[in-house]
XYZ file of N, CA and C in Angstrom:
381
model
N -4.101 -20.078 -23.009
C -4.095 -19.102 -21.926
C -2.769 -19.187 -21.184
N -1.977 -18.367 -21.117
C -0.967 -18.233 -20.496
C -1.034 -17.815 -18.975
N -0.155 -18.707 -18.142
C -0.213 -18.811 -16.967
C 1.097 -18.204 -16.375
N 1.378 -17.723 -15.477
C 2.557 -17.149 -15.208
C 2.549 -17.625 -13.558
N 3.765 -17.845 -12.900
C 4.185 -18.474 -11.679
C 5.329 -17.938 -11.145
N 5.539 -17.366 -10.469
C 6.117 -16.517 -9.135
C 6.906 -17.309 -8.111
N 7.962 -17.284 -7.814
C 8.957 -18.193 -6.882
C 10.587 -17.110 -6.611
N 10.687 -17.751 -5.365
C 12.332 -17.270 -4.954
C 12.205 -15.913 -3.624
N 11.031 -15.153 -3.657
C 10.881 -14.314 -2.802
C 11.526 -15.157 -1.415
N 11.758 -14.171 -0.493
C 12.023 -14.453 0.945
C 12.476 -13.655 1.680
N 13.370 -13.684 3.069
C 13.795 -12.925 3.575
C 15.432 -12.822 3.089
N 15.825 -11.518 3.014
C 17.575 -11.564 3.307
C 17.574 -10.381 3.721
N 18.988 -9.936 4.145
C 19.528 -9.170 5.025
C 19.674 -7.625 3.900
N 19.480 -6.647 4.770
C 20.178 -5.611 3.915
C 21.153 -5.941 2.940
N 21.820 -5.261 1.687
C 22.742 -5.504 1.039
C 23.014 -7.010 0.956
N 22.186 -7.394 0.782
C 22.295 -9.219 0.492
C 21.268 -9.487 -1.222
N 21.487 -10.202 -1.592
C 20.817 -10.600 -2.794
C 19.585 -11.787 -3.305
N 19.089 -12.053 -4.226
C 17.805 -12.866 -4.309
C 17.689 -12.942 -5.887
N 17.119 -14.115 -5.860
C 16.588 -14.145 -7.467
C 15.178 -14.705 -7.659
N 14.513 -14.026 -8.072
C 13.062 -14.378 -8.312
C 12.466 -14.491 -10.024
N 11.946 -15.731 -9.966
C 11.589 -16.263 -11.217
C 10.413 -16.384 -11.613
N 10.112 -15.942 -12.737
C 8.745 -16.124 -13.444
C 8.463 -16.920 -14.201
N 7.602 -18.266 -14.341
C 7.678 -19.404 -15.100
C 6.295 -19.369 -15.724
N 6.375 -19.567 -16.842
C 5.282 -20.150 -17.591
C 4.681 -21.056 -18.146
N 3.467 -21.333 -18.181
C 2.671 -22.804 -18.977
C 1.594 -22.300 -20.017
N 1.416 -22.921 -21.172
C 0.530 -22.085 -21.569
C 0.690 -21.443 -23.062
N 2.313 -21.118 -23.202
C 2.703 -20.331 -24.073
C 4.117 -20.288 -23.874
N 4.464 -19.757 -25.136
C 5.859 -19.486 -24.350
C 6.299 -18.228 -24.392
N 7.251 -17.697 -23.018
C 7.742 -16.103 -23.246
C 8.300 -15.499 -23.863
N 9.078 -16.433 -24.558
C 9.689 -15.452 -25.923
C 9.031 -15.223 -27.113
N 7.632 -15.153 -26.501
C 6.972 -14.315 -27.962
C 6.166 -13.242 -27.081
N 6.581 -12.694 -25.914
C 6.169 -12.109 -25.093
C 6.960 -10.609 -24.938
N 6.236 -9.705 -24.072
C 6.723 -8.571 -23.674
C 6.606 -8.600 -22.057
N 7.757 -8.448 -21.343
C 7.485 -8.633 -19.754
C 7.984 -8.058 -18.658
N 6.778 -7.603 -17.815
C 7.427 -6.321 -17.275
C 7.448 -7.106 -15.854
N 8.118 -6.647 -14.642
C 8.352 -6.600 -13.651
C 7.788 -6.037 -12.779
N 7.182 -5.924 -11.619
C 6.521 -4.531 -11.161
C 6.456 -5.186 -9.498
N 6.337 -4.242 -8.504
C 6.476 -4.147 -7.161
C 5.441 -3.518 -6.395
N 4.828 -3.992 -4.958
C 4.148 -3.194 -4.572
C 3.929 -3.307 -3.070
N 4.616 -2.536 -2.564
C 4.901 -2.621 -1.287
C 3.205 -1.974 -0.325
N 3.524 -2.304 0.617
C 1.574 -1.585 1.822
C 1.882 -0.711 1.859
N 0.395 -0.209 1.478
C 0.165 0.932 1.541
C 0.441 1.919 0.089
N 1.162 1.226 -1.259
C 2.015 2.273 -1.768
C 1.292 1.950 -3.243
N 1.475 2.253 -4.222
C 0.711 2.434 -5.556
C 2.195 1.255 -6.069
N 1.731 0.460 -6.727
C 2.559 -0.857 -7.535
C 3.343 -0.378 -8.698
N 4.498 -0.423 -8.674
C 5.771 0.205 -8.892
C 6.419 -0.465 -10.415
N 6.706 -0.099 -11.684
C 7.331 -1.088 -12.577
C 8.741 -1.114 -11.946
N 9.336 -1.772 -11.896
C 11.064 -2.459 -11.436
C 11.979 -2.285 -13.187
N 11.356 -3.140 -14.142
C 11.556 -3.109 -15.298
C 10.510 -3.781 -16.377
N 11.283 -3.683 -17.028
C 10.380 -3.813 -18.582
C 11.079 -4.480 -19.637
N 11.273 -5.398 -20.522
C 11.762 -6.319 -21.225
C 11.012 -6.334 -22.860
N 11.349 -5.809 -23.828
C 11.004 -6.222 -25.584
C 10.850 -7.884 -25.752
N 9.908 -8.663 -26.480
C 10.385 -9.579 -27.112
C 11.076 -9.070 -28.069
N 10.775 -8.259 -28.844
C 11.922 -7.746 -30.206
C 13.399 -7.785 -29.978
N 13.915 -6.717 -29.362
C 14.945 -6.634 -29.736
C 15.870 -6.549 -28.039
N 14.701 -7.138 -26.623
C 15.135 -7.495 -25.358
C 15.892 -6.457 -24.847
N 16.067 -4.882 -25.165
C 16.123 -4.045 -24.575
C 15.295 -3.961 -23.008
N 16.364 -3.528 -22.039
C 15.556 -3.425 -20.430
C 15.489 -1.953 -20.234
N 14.480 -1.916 -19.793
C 14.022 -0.121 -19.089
C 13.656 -0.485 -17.881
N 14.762 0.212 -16.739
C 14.866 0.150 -15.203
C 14.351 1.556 -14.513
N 13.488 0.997 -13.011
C 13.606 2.264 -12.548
C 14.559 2.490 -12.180
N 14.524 3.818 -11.930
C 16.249 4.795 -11.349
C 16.436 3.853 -9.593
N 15.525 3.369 -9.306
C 15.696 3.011 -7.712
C 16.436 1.933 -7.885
N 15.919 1.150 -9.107
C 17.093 -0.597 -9.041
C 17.568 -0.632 -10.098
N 18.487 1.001 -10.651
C 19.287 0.171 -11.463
C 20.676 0.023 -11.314
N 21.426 -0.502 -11.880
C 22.788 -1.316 -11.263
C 22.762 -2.089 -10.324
N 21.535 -2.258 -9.712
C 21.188 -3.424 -8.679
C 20.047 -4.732 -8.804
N 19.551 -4.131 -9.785
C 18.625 -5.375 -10.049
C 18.877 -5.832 -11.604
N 19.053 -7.140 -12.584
C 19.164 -7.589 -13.474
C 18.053 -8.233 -13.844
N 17.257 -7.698 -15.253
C 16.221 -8.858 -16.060
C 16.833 -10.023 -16.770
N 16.771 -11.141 -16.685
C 17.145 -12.302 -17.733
C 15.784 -13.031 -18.290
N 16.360 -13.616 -19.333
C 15.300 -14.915 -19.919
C 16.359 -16.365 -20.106
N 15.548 -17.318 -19.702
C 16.109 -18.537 -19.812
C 14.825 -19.040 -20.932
N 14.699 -19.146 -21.900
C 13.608 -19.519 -22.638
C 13.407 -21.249 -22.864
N 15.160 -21.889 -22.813
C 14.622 -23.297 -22.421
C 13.881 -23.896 -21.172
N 13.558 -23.088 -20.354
C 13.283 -23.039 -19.329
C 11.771 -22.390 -19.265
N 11.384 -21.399 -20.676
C 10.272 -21.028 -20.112
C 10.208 -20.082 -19.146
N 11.400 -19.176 -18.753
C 11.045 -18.666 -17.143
C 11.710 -17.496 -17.287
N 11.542 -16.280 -17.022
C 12.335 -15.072 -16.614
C 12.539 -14.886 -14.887
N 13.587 -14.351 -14.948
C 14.317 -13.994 -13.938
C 14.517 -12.290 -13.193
N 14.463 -12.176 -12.286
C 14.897 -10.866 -11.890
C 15.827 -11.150 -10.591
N 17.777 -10.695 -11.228
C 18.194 -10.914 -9.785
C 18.272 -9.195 -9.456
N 17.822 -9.463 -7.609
C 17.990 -8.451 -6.777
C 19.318 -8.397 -5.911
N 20.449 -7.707 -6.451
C 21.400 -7.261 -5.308
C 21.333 -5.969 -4.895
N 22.165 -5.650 -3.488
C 22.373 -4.917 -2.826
C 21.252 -4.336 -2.141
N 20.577 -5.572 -1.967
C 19.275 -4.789 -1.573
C 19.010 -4.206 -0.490
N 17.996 -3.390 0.097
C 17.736 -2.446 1.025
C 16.577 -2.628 1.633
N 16.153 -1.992 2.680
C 14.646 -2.224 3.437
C 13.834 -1.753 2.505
N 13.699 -0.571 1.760
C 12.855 -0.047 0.971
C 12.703 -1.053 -0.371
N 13.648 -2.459 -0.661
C 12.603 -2.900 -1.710
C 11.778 -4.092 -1.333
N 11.573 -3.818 -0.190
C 10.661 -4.870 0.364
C 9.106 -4.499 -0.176
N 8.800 -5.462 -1.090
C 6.837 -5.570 -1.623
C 6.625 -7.231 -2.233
N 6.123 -6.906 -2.312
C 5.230 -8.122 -3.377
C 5.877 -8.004 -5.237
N 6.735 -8.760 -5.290
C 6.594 -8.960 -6.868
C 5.920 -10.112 -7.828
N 5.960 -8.881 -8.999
C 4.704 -9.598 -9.889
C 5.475 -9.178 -11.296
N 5.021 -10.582 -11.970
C 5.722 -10.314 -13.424
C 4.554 -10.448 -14.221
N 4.807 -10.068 -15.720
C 3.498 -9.887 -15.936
C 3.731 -9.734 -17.724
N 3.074 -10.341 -18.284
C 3.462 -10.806 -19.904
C 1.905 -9.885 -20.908
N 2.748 -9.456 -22.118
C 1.691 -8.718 -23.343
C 2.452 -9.604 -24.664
N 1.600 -9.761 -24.850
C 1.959 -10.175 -27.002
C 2.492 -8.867 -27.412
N 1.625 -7.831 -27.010
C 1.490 -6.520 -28.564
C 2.221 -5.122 -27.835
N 2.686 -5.242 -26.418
C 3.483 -4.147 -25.703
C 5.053 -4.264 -26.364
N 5.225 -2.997 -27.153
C 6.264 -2.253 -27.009
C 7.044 -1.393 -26.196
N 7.818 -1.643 -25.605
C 8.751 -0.711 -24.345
C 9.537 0.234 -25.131
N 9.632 1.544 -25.357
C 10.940 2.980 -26.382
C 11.183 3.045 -24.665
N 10.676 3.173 -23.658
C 11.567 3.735 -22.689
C 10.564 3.252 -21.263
N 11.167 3.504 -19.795
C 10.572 3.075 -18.530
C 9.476 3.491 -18.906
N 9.169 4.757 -19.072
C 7.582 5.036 -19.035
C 6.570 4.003 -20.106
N 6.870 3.549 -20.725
C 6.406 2.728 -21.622
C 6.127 1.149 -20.336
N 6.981 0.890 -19.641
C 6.561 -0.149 -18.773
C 5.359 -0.683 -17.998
N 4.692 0.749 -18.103
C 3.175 0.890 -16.904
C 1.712 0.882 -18.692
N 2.582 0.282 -19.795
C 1.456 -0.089 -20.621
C 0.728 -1.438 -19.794
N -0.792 -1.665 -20.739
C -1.315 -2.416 -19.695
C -1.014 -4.202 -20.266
N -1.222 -5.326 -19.308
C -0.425 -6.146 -19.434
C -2.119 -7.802 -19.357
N -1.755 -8.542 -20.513
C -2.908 -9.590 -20.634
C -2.686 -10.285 -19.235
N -1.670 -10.621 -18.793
C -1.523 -11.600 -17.880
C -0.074 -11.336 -17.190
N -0.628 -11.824 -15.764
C -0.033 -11.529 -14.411
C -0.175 -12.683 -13.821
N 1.191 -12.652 -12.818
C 1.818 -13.999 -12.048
C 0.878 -13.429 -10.602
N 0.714 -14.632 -9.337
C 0.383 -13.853 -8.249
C 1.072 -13.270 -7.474
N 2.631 -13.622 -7.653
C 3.434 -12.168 -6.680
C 4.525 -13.412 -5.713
N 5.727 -12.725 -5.488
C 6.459 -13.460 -4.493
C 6.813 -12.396 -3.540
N 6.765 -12.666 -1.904
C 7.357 -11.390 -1.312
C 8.937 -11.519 -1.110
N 9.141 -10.397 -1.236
C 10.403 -10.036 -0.616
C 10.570 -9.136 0.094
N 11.216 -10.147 0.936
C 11.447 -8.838 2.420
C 13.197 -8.596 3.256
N 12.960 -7.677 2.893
C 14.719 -6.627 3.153
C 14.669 -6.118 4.903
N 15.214 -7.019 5.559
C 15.328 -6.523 7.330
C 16.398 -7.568 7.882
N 17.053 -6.446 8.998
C 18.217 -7.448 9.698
C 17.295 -8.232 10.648
């Protein structure tokens, strides 16, 4: 059973940056498919991005891209999402979230459904 673990959320300033990590026990992620996703109060939970084990192609939303980066550290077990330039509006709850059998062709492919989910780190964007 694969376990997924959430860390790095916090506060920073407008246009300031963050890196939030997804770690696993259980399994390991590079035989995984792993999406990213956000969900701020009040608002319907958002994919950020989306990651292939195949061939590790990323599908970004239009809101974070050139500002947010997917990585894998696989000796490590852990994916990464760094957030720069960030803004008040990407302040939610993130959650990463792993499939064996999900294929990503494009963003819309990101909101396929997912075996297992981390519980979320917040991040919060205010001076």
């Amino acid at each position: 059973q694969l376990q997924l673990v959430e860390s790095g959320g916090g506060l920073v300033q407008p246009g300031g940056s963050l890196r939030v990590a997804c770690t696993a026990s259980g399994g390991s992620l590079d035989d995984y498919a792993i999406g990213w996703f956000r969900q701020a109060p009040g608002k319907e939970r958002e994919a950020v991005v989306c990651t292939n084990y195949l061939n590790r192609n990323a599908y970004y939303a239009d809101s974070v891209k050139d500002r947010f980066t997917a990585s894998r550290d696989n000796m490590k077990n852990t994916v990464y999402l760094q957030l720069n330039k960030l803004k008040p509006e990407d302040t939610a709850v993130y959650y990463c979230a792993a499939d064996r059998s999900n294929y990503f062709a494009g963003y819309a492919d990101c909101y396929f459904n997912y075996d297992y989910w981390g519980q979320g780190t917040q991040v919060t964007v205010s001076s």
